[in-house]
Coordinates of C-alpha atoms and ligand atoms in Angstrom, one line a residue:
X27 CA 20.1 -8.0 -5.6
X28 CA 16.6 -6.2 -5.4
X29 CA 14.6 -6.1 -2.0
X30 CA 11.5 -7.4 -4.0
X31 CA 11.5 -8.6 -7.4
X32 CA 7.6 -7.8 -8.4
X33 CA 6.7 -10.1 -12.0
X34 CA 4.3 -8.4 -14.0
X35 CA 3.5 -4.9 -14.5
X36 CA 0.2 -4.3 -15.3
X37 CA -1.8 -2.4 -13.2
X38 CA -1.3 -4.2 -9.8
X39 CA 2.5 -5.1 -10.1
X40 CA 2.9 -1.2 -11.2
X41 CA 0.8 -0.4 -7.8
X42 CA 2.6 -2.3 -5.7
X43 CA 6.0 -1.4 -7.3
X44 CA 4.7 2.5 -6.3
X45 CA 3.9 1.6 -3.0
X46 CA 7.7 -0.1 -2.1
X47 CA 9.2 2.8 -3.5
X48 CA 7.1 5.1 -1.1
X49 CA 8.4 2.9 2.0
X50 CA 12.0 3.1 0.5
X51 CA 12.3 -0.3 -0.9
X52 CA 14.3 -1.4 -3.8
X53 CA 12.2 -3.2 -6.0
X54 CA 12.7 -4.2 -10.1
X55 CA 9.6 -5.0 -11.7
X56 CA 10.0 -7.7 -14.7
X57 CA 7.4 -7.4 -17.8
X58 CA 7.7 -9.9 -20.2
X59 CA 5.8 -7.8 -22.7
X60 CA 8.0 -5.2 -24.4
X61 CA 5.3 -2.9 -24.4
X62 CA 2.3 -2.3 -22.9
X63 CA -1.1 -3.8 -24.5
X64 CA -3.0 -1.6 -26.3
X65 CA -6.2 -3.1 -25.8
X66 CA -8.3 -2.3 -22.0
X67 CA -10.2 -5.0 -21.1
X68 CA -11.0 -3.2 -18.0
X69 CA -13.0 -0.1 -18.8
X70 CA -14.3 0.9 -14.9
X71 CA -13.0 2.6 -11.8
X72 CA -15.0 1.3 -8.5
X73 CA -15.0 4.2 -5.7
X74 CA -12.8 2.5 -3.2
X75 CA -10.2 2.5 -6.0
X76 CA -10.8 6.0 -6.5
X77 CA -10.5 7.0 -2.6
X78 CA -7.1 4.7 -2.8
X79 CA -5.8 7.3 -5.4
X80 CA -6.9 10.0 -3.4
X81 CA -4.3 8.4 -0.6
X82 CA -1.9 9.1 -2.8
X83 CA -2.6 12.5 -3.7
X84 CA -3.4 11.0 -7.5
X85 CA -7.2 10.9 -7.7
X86 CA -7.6 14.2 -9.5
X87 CA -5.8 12.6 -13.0
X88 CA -7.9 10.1 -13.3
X89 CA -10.9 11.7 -12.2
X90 CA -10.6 14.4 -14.7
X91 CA -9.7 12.0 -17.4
X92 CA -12.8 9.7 -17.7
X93 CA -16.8 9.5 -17.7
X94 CA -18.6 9.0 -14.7
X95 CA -21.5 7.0 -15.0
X96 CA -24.3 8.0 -12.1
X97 CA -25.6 4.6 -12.2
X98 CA -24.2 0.7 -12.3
X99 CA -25.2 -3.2 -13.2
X100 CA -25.8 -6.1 -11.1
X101 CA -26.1 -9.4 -13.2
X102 CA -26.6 -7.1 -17.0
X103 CA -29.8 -6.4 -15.5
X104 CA -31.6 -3.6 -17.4
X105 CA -32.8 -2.2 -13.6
X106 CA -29.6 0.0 -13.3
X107 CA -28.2 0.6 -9.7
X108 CA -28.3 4.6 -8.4
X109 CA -24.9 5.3 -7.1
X110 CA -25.4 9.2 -5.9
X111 CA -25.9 7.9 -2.6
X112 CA -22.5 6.2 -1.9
X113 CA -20.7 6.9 1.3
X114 CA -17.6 8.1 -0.6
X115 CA -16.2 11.7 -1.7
X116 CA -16.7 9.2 -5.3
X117 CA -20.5 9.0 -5.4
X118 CA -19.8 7.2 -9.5
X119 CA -17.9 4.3 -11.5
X120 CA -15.6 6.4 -13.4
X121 CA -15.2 4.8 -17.2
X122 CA -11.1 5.0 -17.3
X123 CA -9.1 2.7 -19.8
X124 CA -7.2 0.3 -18.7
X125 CA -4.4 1.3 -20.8
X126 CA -4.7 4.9 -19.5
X127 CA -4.8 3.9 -15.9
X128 CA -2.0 1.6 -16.4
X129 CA 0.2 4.5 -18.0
X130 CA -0.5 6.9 -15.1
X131 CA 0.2 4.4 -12.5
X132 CA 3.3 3.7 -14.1
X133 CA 4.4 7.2 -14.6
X134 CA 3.8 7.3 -10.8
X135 CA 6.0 4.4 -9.8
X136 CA 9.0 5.5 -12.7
X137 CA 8.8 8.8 -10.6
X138 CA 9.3 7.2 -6.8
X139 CA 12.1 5.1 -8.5
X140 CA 10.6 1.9 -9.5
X141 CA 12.9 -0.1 -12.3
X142 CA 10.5 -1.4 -14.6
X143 CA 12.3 -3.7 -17.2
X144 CA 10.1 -4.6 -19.9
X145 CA 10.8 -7.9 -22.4
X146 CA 11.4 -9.6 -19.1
X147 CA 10.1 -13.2 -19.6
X148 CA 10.1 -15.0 -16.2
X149 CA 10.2 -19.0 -16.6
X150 CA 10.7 -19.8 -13.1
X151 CA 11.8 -19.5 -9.5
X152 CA 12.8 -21.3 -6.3
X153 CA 13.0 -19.8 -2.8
X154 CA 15.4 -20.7 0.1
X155 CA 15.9 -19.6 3.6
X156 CA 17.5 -16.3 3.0
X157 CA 15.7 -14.8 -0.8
X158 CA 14.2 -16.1 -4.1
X159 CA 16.0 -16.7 -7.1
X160 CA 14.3 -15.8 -10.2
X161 CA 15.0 -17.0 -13.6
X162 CA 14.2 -14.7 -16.5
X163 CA 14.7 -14.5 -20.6
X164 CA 15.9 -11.2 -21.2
X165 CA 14.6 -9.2 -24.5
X166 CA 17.9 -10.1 -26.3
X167 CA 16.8 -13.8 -25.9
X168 CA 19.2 -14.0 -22.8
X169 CA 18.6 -16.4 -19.8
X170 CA 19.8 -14.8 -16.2
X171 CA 19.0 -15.1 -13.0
X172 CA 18.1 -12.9 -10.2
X173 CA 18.0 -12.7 -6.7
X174 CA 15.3 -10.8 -3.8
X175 CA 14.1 -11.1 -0.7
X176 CA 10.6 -11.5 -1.8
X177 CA 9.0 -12.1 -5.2
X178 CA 5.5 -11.0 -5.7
X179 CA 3.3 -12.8 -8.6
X180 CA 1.4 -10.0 -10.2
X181 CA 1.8 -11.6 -13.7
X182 CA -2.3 -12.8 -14.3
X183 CA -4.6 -15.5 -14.4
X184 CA -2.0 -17.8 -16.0
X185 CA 0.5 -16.5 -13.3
X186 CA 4.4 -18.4 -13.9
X187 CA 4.9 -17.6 -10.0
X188 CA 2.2 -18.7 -8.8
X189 CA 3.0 -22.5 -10.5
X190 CA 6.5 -22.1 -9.5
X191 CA 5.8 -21.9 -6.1
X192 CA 3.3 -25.3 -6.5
X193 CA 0.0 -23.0 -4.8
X194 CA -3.2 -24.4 -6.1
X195 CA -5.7 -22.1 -8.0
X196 CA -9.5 -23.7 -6.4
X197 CA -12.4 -22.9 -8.3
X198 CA -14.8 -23.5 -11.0
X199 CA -14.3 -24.0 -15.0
X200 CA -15.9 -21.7 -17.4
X201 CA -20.1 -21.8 -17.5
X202 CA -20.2 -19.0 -19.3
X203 CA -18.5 -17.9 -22.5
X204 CA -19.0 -13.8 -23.4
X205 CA -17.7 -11.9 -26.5
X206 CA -16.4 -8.1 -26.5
X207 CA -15.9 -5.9 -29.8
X208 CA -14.4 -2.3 -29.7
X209 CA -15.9 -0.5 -32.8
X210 CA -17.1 2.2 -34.5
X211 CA -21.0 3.2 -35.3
X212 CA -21.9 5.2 -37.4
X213 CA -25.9 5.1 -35.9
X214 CA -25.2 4.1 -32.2
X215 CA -28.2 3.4 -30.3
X216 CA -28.9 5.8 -27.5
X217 CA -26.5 6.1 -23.9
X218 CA -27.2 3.1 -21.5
X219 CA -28.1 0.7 -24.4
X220 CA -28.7 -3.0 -23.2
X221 CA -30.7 -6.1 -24.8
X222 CA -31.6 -9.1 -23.1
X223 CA -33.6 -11.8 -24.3
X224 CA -33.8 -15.9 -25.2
X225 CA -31.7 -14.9 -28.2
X226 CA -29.0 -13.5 -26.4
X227 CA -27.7 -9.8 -24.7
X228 CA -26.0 -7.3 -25.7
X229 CA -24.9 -4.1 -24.0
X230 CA -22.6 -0.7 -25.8
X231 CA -21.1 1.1 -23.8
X232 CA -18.9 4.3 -24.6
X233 CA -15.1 3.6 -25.2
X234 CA -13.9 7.1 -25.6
X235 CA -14.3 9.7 -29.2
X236 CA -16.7 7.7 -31.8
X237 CA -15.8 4.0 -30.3
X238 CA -17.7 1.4 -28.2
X239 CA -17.4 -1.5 -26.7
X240 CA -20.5 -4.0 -27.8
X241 CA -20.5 -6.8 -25.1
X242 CA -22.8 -9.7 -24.1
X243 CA -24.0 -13.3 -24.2
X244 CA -24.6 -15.2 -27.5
X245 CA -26.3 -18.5 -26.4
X246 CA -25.3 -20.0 -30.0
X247 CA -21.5 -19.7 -29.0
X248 CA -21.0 -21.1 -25.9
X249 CA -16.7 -21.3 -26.6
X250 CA -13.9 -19.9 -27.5
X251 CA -13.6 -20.1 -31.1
X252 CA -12.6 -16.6 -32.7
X253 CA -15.1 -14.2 -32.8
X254 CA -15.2 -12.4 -36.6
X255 CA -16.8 -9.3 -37.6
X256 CA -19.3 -10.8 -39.4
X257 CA -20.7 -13.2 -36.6
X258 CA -20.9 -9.9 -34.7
X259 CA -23.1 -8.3 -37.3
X260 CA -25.2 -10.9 -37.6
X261 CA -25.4 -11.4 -34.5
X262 CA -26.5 -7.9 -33.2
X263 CA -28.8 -7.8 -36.4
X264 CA -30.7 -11.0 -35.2
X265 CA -30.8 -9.4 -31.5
X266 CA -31.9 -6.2 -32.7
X267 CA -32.7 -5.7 -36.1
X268 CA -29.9 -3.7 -37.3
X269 CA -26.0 -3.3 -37.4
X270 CA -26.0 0.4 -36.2
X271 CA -23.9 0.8 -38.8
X272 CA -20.4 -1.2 -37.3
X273 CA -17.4 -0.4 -38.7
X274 CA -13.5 -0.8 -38.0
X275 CA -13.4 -3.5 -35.3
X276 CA -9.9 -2.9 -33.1
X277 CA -10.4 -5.9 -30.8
X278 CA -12.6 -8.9 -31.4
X279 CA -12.1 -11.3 -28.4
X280 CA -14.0 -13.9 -26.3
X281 CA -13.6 -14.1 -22.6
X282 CA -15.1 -16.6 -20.0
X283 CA -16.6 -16.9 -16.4
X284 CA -14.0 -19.1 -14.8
X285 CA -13.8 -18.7 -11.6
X286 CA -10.1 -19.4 -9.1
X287 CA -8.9 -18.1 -6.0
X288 CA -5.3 -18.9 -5.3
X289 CA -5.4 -21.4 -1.6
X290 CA -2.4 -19.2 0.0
X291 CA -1.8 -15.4 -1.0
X292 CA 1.5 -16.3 0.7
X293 CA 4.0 -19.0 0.8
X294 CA 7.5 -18.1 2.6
X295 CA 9.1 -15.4 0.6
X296 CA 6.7 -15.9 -2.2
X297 CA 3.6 -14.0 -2.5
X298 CA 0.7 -13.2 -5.1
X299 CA -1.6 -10.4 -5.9
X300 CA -4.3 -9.2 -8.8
X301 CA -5.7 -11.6 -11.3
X302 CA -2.5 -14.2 -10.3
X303 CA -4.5 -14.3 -6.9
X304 CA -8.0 -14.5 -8.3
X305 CA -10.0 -14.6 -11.1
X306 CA -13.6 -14.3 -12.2
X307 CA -16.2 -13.1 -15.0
X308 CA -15.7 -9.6 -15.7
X309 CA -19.2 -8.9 -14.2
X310 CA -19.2 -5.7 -12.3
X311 CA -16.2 -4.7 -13.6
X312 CA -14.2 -5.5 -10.5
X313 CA -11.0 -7.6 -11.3
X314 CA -8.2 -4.4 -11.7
X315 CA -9.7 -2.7 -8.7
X316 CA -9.3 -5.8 -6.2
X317 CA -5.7 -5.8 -8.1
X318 CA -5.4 -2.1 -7.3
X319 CA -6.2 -3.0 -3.6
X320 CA -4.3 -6.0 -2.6
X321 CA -1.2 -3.9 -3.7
X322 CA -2.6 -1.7 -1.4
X323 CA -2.9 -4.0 1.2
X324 CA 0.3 -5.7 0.5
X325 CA 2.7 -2.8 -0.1
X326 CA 3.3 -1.2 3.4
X327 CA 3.3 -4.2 5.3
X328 CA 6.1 -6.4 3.0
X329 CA 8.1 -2.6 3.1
X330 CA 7.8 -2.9 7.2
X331 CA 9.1 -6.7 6.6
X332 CA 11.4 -6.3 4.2
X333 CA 12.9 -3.3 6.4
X334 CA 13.4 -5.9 9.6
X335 CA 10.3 -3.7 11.4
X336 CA 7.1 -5.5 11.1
X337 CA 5.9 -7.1 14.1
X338 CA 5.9 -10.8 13.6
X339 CA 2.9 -12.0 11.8
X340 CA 2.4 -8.4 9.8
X341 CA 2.8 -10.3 6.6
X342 CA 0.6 -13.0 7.0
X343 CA -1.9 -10.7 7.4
X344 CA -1.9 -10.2 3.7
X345 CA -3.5 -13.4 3.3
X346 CA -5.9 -13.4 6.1
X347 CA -7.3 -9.9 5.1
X348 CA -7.2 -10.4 1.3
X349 CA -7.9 -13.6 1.0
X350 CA -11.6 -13.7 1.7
X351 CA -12.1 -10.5 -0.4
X352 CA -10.5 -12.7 -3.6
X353 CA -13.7 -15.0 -2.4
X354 CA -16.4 -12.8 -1.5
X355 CA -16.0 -11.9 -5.6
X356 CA -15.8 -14.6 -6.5
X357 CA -19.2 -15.4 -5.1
X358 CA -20.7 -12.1 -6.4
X359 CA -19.7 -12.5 -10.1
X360 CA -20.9 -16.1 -9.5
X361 CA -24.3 -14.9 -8.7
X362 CA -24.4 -12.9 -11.1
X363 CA -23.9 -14.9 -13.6
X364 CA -27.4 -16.5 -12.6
X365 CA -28.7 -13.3 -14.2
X366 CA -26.4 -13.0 -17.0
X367 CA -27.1 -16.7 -18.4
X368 CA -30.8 -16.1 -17.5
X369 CA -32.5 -16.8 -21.2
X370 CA -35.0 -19.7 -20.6
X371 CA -37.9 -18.5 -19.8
X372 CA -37.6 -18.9 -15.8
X373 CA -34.6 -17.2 -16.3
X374 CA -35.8 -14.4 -17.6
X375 CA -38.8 -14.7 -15.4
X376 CA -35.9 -14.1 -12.2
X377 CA -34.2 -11.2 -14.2
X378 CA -37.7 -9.7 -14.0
X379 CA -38.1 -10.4 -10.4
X380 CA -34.8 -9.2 -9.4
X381 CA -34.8 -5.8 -11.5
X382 CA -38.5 -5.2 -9.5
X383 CA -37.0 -5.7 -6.0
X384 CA -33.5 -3.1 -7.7
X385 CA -36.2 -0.7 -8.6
X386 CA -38.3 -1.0 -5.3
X387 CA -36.1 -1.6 -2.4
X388 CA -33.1 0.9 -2.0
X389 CA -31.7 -1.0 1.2
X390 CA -30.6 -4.1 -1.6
X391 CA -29.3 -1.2 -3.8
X392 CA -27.2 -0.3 -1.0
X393 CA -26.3 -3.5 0.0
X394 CA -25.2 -4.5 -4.1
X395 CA -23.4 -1.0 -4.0
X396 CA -21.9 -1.1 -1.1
X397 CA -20.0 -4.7 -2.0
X398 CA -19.3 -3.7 -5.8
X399 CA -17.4 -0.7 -5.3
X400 CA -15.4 -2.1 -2.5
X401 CA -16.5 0.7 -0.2
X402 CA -17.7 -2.0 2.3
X403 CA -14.8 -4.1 2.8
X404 CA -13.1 -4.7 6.2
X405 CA -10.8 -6.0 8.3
X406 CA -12.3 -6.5 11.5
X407 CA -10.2 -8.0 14.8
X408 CA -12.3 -9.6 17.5
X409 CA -12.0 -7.9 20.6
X410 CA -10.9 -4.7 19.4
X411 CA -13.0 -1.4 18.8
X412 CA -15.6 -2.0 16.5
X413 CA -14.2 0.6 13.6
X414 CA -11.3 -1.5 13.8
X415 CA -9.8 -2.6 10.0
X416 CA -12.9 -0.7 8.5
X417 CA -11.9 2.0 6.1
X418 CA -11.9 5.6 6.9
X419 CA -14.6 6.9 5.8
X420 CA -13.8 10.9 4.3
X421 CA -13.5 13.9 2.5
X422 CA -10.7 13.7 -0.5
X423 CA -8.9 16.2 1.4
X424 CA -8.9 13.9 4.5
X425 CA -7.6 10.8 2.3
X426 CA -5.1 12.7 1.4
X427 CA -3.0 13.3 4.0
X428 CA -1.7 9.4 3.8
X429 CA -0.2 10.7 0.4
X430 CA 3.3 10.5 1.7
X431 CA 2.3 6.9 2.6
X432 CA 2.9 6.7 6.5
X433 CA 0.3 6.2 8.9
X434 CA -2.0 8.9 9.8
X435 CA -3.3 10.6 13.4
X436 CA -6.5 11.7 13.2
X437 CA -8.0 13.8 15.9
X438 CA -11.2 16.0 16.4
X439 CA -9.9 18.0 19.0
X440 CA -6.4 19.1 19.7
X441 CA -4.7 16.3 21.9
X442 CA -1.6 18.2 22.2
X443 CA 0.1 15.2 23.7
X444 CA -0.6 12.1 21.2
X445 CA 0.0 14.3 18.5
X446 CA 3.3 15.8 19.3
X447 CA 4.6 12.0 20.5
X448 CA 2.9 10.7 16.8
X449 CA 5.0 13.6 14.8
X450 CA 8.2 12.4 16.8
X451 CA 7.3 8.8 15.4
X452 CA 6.7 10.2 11.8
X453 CA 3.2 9.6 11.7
X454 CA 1.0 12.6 9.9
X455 CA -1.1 14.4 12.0
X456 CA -4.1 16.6 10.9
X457 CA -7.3 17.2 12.7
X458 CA -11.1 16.2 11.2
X459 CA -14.2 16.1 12.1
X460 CA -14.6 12.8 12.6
X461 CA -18.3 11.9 14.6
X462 CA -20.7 12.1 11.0
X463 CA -21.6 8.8 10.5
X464 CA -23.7 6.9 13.1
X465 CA -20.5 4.6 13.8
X466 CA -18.5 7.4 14.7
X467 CA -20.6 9.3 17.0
X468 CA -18.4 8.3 19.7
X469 CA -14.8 8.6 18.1
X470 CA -12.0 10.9 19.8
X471 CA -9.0 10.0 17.7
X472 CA -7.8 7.3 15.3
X473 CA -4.7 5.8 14.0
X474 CA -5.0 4.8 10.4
X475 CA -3.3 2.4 8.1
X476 CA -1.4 3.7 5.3
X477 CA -3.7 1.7 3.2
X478 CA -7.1 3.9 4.9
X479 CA -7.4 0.9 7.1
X480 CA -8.3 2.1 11.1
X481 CA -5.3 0.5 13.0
X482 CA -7.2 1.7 16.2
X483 CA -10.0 3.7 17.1
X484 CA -10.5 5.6 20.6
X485 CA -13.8 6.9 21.9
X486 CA -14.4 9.9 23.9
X487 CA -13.5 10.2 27.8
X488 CA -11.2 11.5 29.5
X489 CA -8.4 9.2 29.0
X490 CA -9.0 9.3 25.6
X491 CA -5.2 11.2 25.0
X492 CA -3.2 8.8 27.3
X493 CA -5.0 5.7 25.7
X494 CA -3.8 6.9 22.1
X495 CA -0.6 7.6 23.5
X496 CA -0.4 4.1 25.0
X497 CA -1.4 3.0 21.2
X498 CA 1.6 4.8 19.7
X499 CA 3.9 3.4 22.2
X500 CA 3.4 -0.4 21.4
X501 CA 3.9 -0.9 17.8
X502 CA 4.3 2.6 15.8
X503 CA 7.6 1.0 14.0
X504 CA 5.4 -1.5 12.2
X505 CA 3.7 1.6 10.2
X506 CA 6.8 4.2 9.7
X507 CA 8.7 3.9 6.9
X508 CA 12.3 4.7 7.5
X509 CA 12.6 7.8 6.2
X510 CA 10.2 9.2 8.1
X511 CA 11.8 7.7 11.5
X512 CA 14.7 10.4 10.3
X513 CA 12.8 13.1 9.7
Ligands
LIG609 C1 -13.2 -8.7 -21.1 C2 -12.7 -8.2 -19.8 C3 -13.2 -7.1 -19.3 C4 -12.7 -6.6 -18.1 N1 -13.3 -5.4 -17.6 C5 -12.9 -5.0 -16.4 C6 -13.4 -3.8 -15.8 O1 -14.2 -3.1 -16.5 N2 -13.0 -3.4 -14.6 C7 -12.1 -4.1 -13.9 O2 -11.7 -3.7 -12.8 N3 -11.5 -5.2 -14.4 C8 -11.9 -5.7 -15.6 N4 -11.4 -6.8 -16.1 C9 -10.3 -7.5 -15.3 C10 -9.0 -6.8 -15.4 O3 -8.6 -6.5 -16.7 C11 -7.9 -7.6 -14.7 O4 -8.4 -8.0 -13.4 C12 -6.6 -6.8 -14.5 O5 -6.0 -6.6 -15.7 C13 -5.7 -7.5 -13.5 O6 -4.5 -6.8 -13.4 P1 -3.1 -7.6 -13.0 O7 -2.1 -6.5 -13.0 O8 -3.4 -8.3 -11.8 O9 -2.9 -8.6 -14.2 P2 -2.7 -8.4 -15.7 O10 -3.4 -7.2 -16.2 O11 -3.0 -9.7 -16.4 O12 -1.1 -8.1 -15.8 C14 -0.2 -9.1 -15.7 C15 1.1 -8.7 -16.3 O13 2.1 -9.7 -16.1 C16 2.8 -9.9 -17.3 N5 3.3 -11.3 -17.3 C17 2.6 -12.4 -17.4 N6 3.4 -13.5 -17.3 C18 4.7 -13.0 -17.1 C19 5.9 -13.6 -16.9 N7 6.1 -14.9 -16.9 N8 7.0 -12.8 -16.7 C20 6.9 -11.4 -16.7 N9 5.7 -10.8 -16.9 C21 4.6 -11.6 -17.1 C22 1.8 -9.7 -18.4 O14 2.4 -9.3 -19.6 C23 1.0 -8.5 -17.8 O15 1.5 -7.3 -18.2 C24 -11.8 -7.3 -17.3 C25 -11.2 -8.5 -17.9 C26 -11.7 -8.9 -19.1 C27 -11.1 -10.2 -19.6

């Protein structure tokens, strides 16, 4: 018997698997494929993804290994969005495959210890007072059964868990139908390249040496019939007069705008993350970076359950925090879908409007920014400091230090006291200017999350020490893992 059984290893159930194993926790991950996909559809790293990386010591890999594109879309709109002004040590989407970011973050959680069993088909599960049982087809055709504390549905939109455990998945059918087609050309038109018109868009962007992926909206084909290389042609040759000279199509595939957010992220010892907790259009390029994040989320505080020392309530926390980030992109790819269908001529006529006011007004570029990349989500708790459950905002050095993945005291000046009683708890300590931003003018010390979450925040005066100390005596167990209780 595993602590958690996690079903589905792409790029969230490999996160969260990661982030058990840094707490301690046994976990088996079963994949029912026997190896991995060779096709990305996700081609983008937002910058709170990369600053969760950089928590774990790992952005540098990934940073090194991909494109990074100064400038982003809101709705395909031709208006791109500046991005150099980002609050983040990540100022850029970085262009990273899906398969290469799935193969590092695997790597990582083979490494901590994760068992990662591949050809694992899971066709069902039921949950009692004291574990789940899981029922799987092994890769020699095999059925067995299984047993965990917790199970946690990483396994997709089509998620087997998620139906198992009877949660609804609320939302809106397909409006919007969009093909993809990884190629070759031989005559590619220039960097950025986007069409948009009343007969259609189309948008190439770089895939890695001498490939693209051409992507967009053919009004003709509003379904999910297969896509063949020459309806592409044609179609790109009606859009733009030429085929750029396409060639050696790898993936030819249709995907849609549907739109579901699971109605509980948690239901007893059952819980669900990534697209098996939400899905949308692939607008923005957002879906394997909320993934990326609710393992964040989810990892530390099911390790503090799991080990009998979360406080009650921890876990349900998962829901109540993620939960309305599932929505809030939801709506955005929603909205922009307004812009992407936009091919009548008032819809063309608000495209225009809207990439004006992206050009003009650099407080709506902010705003857009700021809720794409993730950089702007919170957890707030009424009544508490205001910094409360936003993110840290810092240097890659800073975000660092929660690499070992325990909580972190962060101090400006030396408060001898709270940092010696935080060591003894097995929190890291490390000093940082903390007071840049406008928010932070005021900030003395604060205890951070091991997902870069502020647990608490304590402004200057002088009680500033004793209140952190007070902090670190209520409810430090929740954080440490138990490893670092011994050390
Ligand atoms: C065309 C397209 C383009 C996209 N582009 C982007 C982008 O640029 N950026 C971005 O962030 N996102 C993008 N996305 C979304 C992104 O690909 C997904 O959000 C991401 O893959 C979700 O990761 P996941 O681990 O939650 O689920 P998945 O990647 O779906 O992984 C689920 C895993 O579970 C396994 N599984 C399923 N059922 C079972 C079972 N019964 N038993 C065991 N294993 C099972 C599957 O084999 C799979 O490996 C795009 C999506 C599409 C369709």
């Amino acid at each position: 018997m595993s602590e958690v059984i996690v079903v589905g290893g792409g790029p969230t159930g490999l996160w969260l698997a990661a982030e058990l194993r840094l707490a301690g926790v046994s976990v088996d991950v079963l994949e029912a494929r026997p190896q991995r996909s060779p096709r990305s559809k996700a081609i983008t790293l937002h910058a709170r993804t990369l600053e969760v990386l950089a928590m774990r010591g790992l952005a540098d890999q990934f940073v090194n290994s991909g494109a990074h594109l100064p400038s982003y879309h809101f709705g395909m709109l031709e208006q791109k969005m500046p991005l150099a002004d980002l609050d983040s040590p990540f100022p850029f989407v970085l262009a990273h495959s899906q398969v290469q970011t799935e193969e590092k973050i695997e790597r990582w959680a083979r490494d901590l210890g994760a068992s990662i069993l591949r050809g694992h088909t899971v066709t069902g599960l039921e949950q009692d007072e004291d574990g789940v049982t899981v029922t799987a087809t092994t890769p020699e055709g095999i059925q067995e059964t299984r047993r965990a504390s917790f199970v946690v549905g990483c396994d997709g939109s089509r998620s087997v868990v998620r139906q198992a455990a009877g949660i609804d998945f609320v939302g809106a059918d397909p409006s919007i139908y969009g093909f993809l087609a990884d190629v070759v050309l031989d005559d590619p038109p220039p960097p950025g390249y986007a069409v948009h018109s009343a007969l259609g868009s189309l948008s190439v962007v770089p895939l890695g040496p001498g490939r693209v992926r051409m992507y967009g909206i053919d009004p003709a084909r509003q379904d999910l019939g297969q896509l063949t290389f020459e309806e592409l042609r044609q179609y790109v040759i009606l859009l733009t007069g030429g085929d750029f000279g396409m060639r050696d199509a790898t993936w030819l595939s249709r995907f849609t705008s549907a739109t579901r957010v699971a109605a509980e992220y948690r239901r007893g010892r059952i819980l669900l993350a990534g697209d098996a907790a939400h899905i949308h259009f692939p607008a923005g390029g957002v879906g394997l970076n909320i993934g990326i994040q609710d393992a964040m989320n989810l990892g530390w505080k099911l390790a503090a359950e799991v080990q009998g020392r979360a406080e009650p309530g921890l876990l349900d926390t998962y829901h109540r925090e993620r939960h309305p980030v599932g929505e809030e992109v939801a709506r955005h790819t929603l909205a922009q879908g307004v812009f992407i269908q936009g091919m009548t001529p008032e819809g063309l006529a608000l495209r225009g409007l809207m990439n004006r006011l992206i050009a003009n007004h650099p407080s709506l570029v902010s705003a857009l920014v700021e809720e794409l990349t993730g950089i702007d989500v919170a957890y707030p708790v009424p009544g508490s400091h205001p910094l409360t459950g936003t993110r840290l905002p810092a240097a890659q050095a800073t975000l660092a230090r929660l690499a070992s993945g325990r909580p972190l005291l962060l101090t400006e000046a030396d408060l001898p006291e709270s940092s010696a009683e935080a060591e003894k708890l097995g929190f890291t300590v490390a000093r940082a200017t903390l007071s840049t931003r406008p928010a932070w003018a005021e900030v003395a010390g604060v205890l951070v999350r091991p997902d870069g979450h502020v647990w608490l925040a304590v402004d200057r005066s002088p009680d500033a020490d004793q209140q952190l100390r007070n902090a670190l005596a209520e409810v430090p167990a929740t954080f440490v893992p138990p490893d670092a209780y011994r050390a």
